[in-house]
PDB file of C-alpha atoms in Angstrom:
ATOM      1  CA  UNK A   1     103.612  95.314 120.635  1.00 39.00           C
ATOM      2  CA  UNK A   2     100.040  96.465 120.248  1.00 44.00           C
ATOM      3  CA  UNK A   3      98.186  95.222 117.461  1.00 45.00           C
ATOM      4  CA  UNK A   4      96.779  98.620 117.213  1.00 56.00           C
ATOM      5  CA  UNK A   5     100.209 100.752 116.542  1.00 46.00           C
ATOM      6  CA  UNK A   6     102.819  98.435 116.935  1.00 46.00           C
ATOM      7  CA  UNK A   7     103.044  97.957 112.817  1.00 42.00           C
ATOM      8  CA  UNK A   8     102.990 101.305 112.463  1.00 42.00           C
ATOM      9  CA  UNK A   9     105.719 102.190 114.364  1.00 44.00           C
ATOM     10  CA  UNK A  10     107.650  99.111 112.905  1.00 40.00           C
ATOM     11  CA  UNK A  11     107.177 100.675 109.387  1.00 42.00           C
ATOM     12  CA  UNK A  12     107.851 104.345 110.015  1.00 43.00           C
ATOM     13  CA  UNK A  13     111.512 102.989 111.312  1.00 42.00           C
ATOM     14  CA  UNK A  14     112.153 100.698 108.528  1.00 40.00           C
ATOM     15  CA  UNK A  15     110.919 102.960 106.001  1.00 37.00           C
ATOM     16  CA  UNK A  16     113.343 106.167 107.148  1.00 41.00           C
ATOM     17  CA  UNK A  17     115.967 103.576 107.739  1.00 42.00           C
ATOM     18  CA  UNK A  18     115.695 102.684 104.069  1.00 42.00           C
ATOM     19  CA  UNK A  19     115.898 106.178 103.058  1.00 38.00           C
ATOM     20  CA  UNK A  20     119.196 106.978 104.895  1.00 42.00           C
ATOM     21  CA  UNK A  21     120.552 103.911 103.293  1.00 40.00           C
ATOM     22  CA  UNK A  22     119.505 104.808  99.688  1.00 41.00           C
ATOM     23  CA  UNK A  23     120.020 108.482  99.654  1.00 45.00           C
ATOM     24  CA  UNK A  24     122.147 110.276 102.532  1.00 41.00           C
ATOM     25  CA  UNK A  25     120.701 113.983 101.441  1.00 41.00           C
ATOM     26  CA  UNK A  26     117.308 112.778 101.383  1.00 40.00           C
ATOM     27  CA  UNK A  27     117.248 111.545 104.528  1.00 41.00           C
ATOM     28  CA  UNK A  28     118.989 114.385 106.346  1.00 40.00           C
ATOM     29  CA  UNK A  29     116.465 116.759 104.720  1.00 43.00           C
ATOM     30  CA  UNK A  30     113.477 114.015 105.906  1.00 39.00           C
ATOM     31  CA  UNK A  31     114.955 114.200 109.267  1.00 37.00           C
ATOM     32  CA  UNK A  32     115.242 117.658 109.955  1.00 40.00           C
ATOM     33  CA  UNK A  33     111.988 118.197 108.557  1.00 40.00           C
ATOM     34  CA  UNK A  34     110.828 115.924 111.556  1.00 37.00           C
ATOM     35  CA  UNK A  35     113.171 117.109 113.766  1.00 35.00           C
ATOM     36  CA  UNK A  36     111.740 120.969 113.099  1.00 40.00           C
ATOM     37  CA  UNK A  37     108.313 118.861 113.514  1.00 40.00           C
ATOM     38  CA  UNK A  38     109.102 117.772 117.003  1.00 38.00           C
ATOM     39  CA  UNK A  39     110.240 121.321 117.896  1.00 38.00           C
ATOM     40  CA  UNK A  40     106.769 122.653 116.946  1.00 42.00           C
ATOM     41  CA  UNK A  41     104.845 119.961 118.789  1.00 41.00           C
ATOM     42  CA  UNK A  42     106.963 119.353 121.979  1.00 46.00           C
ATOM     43  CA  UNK A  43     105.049 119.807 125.172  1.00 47.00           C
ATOM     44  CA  UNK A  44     108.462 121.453 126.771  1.00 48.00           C
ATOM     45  CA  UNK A  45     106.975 124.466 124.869  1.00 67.00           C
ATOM     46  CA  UNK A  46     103.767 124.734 126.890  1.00 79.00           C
ATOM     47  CA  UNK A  47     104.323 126.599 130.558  1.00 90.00           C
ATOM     48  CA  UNK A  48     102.890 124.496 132.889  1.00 93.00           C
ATOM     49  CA  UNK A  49     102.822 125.038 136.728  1.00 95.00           C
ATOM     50  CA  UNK A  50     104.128 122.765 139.099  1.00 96.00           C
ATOM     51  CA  UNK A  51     100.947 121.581 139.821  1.00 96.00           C
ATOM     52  CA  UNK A  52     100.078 120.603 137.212  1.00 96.00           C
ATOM     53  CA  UNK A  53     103.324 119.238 135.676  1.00 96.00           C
ATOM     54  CA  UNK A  54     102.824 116.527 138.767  1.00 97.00           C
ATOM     55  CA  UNK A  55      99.374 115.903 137.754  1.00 97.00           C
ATOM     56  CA  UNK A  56     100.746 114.935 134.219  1.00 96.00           C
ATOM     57  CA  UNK A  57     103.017 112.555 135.562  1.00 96.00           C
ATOM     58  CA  UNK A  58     100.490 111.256 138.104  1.00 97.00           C
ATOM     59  CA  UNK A  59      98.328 110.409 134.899  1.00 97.00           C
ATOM     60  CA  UNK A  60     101.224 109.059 133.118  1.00 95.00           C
ATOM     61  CA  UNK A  61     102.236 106.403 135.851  1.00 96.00           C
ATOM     62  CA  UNK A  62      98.116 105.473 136.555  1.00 95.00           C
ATOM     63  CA  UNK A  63      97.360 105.203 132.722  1.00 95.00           C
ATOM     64  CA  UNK A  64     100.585 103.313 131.612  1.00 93.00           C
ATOM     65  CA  UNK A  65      98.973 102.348 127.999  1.00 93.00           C
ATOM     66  CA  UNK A  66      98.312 105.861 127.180  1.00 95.00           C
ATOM     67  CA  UNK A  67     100.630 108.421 125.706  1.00 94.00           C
ATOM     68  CA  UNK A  68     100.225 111.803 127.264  1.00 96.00           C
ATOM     69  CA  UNK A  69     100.410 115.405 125.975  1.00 94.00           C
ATOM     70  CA  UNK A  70      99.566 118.244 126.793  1.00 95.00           C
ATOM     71  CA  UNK A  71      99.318 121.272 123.920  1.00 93.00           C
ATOM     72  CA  UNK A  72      97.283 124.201 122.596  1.00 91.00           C
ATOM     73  CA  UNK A  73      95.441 123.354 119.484  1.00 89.00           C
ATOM     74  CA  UNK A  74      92.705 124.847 117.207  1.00 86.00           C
ATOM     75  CA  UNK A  75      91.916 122.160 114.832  1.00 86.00           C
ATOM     76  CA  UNK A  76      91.516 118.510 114.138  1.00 86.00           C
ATOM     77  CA  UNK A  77      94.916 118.818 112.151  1.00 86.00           C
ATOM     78  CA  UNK A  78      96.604 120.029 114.709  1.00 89.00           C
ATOM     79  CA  UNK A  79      95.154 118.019 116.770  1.00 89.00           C
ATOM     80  CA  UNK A  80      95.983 114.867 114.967  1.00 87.00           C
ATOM     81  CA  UNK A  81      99.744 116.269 114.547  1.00 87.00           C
ATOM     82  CA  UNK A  82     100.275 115.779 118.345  1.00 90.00           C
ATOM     83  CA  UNK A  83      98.160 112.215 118.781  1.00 90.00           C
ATOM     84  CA  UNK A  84     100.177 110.840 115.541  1.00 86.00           C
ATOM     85  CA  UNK A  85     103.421 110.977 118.108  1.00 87.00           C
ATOM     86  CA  UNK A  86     101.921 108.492 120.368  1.00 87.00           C
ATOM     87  CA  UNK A  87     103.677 104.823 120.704  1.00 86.00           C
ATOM     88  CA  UNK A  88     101.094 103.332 123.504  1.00 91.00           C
ATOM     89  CA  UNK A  89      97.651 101.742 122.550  1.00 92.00           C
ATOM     90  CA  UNK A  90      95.746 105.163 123.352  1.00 94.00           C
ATOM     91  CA  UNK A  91      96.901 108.241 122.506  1.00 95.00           C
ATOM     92  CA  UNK A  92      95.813 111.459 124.629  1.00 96.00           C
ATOM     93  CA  UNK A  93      95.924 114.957 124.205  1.00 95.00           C
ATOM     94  CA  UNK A  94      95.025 117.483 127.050  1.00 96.00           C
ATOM     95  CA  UNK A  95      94.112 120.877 126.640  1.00 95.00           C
ATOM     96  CA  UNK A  96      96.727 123.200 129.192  1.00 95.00           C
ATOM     97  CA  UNK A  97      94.580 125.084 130.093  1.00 95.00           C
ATOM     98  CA  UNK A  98      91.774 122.344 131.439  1.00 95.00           C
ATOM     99  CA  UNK A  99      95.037 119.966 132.768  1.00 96.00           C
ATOM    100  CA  UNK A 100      95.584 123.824 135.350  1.00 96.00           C
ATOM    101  CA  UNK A 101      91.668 123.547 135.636  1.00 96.00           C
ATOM    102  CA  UNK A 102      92.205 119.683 136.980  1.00 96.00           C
ATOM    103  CA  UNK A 103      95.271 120.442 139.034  1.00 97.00           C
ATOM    104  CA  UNK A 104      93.532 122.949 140.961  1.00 96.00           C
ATOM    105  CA  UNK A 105      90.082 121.951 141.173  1.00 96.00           C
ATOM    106  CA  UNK A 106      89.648 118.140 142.976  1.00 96.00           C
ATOM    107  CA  UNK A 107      85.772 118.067 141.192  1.00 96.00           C
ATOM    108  CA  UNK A 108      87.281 119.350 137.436  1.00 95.00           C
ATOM    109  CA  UNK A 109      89.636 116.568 137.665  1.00 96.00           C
ATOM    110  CA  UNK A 110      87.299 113.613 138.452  1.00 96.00           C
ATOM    111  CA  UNK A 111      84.803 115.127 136.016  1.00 95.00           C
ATOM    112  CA  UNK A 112      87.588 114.334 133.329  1.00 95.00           C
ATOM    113  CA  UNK A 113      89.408 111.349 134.495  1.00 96.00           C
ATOM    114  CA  UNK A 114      85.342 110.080 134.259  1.00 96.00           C
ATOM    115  CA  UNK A 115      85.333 111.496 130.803  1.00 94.00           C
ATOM    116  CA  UNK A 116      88.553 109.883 130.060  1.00 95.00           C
ATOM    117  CA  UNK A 117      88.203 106.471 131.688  1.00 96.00           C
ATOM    118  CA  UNK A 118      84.478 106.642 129.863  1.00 95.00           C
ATOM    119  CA  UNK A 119      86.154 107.509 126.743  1.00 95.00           C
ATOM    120  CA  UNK A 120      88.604 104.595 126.721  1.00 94.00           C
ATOM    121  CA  UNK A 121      86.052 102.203 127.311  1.00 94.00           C
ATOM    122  CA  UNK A 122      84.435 103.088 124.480  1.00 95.00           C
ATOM    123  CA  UNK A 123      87.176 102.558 122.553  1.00 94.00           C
ATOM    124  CA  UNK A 124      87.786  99.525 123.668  1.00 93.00           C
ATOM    125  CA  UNK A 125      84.483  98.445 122.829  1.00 94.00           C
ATOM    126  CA  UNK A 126      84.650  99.912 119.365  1.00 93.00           C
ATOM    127  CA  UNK A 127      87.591  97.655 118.786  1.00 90.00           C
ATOM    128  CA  UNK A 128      85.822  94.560 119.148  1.00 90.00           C
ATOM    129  CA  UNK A 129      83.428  95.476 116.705  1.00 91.00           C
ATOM    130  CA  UNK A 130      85.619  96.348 114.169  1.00 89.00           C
ATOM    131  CA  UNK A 131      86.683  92.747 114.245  1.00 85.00           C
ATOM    132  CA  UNK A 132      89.203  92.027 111.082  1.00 84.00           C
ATOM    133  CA  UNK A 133      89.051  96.076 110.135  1.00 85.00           C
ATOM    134  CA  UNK A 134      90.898  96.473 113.538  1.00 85.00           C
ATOM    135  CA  UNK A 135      93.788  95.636 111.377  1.00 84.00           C
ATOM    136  CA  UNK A 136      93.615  98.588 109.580  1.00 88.00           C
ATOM    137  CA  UNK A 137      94.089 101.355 112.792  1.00 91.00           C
ATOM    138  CA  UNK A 138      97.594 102.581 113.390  1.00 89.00           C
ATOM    139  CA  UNK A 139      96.929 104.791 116.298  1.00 91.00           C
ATOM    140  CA  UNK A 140      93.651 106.033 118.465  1.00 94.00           C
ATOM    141  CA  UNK A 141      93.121 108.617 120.896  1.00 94.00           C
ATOM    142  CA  UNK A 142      90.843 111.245 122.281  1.00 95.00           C
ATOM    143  CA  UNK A 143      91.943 115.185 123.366  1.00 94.00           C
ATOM    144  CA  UNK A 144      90.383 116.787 125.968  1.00 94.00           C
ATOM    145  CA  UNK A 145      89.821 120.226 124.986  1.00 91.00           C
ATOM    146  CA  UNK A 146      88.866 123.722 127.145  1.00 87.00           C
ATOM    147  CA  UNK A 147      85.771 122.825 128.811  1.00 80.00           C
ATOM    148  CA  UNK A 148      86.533 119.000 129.280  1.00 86.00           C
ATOM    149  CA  UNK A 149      85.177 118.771 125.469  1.00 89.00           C
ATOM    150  CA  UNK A 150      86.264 115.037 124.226  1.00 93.00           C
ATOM    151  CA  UNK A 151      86.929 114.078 120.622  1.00 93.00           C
ATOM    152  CA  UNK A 152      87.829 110.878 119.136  1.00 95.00           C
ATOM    153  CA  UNK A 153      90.749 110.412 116.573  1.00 93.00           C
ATOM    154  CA  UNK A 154      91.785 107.368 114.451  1.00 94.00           C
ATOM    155  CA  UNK A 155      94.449 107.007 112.191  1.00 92.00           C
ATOM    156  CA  UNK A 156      94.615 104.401 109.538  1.00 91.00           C
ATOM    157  CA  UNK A 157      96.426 102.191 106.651  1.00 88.00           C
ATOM    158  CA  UNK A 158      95.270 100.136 104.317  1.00 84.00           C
ATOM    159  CA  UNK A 159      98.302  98.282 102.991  1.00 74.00           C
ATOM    160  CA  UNK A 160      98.538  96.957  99.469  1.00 63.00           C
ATOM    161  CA  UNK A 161      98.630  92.827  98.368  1.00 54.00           C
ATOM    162  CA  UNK A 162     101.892  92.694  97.806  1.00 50.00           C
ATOM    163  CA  UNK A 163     102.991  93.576 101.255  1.00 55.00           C
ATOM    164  CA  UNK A 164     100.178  91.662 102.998  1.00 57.00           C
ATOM    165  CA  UNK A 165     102.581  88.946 103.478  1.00 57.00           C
ATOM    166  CA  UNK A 166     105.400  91.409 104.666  1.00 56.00           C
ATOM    167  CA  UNK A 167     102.838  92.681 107.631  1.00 57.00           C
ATOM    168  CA  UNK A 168     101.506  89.239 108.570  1.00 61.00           C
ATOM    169  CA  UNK A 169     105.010  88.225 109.318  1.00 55.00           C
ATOM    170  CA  UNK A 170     106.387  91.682 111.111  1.00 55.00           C
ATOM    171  CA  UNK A 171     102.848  91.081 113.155  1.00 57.00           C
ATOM    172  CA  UNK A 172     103.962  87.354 113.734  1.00 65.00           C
ATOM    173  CA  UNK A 173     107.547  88.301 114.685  1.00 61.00           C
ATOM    174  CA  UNK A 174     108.688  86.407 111.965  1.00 60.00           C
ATOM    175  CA  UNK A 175     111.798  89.223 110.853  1.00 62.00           C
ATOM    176  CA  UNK A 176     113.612  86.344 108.565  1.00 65.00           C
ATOM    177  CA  UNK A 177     110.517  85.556 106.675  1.00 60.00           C
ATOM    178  CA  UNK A 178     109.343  89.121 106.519  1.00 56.00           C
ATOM    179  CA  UNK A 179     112.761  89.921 104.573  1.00 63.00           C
ATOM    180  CA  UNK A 180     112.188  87.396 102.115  1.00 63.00           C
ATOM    181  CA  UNK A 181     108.827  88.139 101.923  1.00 55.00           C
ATOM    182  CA  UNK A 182     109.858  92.182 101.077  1.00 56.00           C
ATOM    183  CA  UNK A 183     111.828  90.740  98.137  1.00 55.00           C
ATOM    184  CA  UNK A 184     109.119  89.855  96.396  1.00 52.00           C
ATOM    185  CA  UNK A 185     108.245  93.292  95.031  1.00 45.00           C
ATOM    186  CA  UNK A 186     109.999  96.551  93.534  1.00 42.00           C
ATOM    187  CA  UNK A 187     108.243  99.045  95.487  1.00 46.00           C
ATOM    188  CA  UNK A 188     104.885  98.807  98.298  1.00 61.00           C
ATOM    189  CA  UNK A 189     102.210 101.351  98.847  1.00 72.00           C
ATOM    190  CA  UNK A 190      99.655 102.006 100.840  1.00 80.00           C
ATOM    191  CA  UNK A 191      96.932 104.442 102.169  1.00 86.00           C
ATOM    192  CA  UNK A 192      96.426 106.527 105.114  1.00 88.00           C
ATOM    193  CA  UNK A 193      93.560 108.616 106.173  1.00 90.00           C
ATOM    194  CA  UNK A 194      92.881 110.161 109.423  1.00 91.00           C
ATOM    195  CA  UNK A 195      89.263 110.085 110.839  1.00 93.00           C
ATOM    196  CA  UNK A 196      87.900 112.822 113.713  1.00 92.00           C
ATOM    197  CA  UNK A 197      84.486 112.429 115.597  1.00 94.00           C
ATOM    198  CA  UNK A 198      82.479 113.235 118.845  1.00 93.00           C
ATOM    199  CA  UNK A 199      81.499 110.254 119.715  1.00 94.00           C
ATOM    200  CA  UNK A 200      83.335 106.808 119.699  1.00 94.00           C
ATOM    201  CA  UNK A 201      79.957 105.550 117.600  1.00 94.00           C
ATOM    202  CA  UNK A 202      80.794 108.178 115.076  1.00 95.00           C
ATOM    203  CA  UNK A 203      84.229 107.616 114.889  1.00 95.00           C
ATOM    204  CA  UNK A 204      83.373 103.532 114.433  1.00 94.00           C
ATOM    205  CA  UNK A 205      81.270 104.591 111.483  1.00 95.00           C
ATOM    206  CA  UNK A 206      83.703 106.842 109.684  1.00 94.00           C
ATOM    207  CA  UNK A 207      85.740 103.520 110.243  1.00 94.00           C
ATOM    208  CA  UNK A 208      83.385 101.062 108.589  1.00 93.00           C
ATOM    209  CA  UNK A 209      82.723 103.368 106.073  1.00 93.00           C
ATOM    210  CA  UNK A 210      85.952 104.834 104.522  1.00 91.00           C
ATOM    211  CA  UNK A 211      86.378 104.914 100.874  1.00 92.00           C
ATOM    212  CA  UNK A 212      89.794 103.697 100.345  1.00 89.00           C
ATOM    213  CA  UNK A 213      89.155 104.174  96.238  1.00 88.00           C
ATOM    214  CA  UNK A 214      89.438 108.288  96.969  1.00 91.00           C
ATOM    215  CA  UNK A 215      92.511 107.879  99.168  1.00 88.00           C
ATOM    216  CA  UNK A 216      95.549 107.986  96.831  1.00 86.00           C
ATOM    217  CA  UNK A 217      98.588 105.507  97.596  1.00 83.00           C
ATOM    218  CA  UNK A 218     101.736 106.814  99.296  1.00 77.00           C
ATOM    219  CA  UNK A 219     105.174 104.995  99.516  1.00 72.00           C
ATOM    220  CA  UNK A 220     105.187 102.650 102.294  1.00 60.00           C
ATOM    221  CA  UNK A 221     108.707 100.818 102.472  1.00 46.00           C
ATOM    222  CA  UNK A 222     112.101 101.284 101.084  1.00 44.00           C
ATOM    223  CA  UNK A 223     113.162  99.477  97.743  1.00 36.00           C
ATOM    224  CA  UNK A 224     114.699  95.904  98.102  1.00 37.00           C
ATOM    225  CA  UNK A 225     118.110  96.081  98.541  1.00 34.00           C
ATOM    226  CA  UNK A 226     118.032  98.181 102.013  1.00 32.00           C
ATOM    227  CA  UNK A 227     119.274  96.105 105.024  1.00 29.00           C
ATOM    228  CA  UNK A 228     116.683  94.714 107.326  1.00 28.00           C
ATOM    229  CA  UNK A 229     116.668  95.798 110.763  1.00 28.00           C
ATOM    230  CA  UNK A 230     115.865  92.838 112.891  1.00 26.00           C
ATOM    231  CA  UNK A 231     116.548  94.861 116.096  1.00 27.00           C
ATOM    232  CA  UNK A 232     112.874  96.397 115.852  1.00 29.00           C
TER     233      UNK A 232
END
């Protein structure tokens, strides 16, 4: 997995699985809550043309470490809502409207696979700076909006002590040691905060500069107790 999401997506699974397990009703209502989620941000709802569905899956098999959709938004919330579903290292989120503008027009769609390969980079680059913080982003992406208009997303956790040893283990693949290691506490937290820029320099700023004392804890795993799925 990617050091970037692949904890993230560990925890979301363990955490509903835990849910199920402790309370049935609670986790039907949690999963038709997502379910109704998914229904709201599923890219089956946007009418593409043929064209253009191709491009997608042209872009999909030339950038295989980026998740790909394709929506109409009109904030950074909504925004975020549809980048939050991705499972590669880069999230990306395209505008219908400009993904017919590429399909159509050779020039429009080298003009944004530039912005997009240029974005990318950056991001790469922005990773190597953020040197031990790195540890702290779930998921990051950009959306190309109408216009070919780019903005950068990041979405992070800051876990608490006691499940520092819980993540170093799931991060060294060490599932036996991670269960004993989750027995060590009643209940873990942590907190998440998404960040939105223009620029990938912005966006490494907002990083280096959250202020994780204003961001209020949310429940993070399930209770003890809860089987541990070592199929993840």
């Amino acid at each position: 997995m990617n050091k970037v999401n692949g904890y993230g997506m560990y925890q979301n699974n363990y955490y509903d699985n835990g849910i199920n397990k402790k309370n049935p009703t609670r986790g039907s209502r949690a999963a038709s809550s997502r379910i109704e989620s998914a229904r709201k941000t599923d890219n089956s709802s946007v009418q593409l043309s043929e064209r253009a569905k191709a491009l997608l899956q042209e872009l999909k098999r030339t950038y295989s470490n980026m998740d790909f959709m394709v929506a109409d938004y009109e904030s950074e919330e909504e925004a975020a809502a549809y980048l939050n579903r991705g499972s590669k290292e880069y999230s990306v989120l395209i505008d219908p409207e400009e993904l017919e503008r590429m399909a159509s027009d050779e020039d429009v769609k080298k003009e944004n696979l530039s912005l997009l390969d240029n974005a990318v980079g950056k991001l790469d680059e922005m990773k190597e700076q953020l040197g031990d913080m790195e540890n702290e982003v779930v998921r990051l992406g950009v959306s190309i909006g109408k216009d070919g208009e780019v903005s950068y997303f990041a979405e992070l956790e800051k876990t608490g002590e006691r499940q520092k040893e819980f993540v170093d283990k799931i991060r060294e693949g060490k599932k036996e040691a991670a269960k004993e290691a989750a027995g060590k506490y009643d209940y873990a937290h942590s907190k998440r905060t998404t960040l939105y820029a223009s620029t990938a320099e912005e966006l490494l700023d907002k990083i280096k500069n959250v202020d994780w004392d204003t961001i209020k804890e949310v429940p993070s795993l399930p209770t003890p107790g809860g089987r541990f799925d070592s199929t993840i």
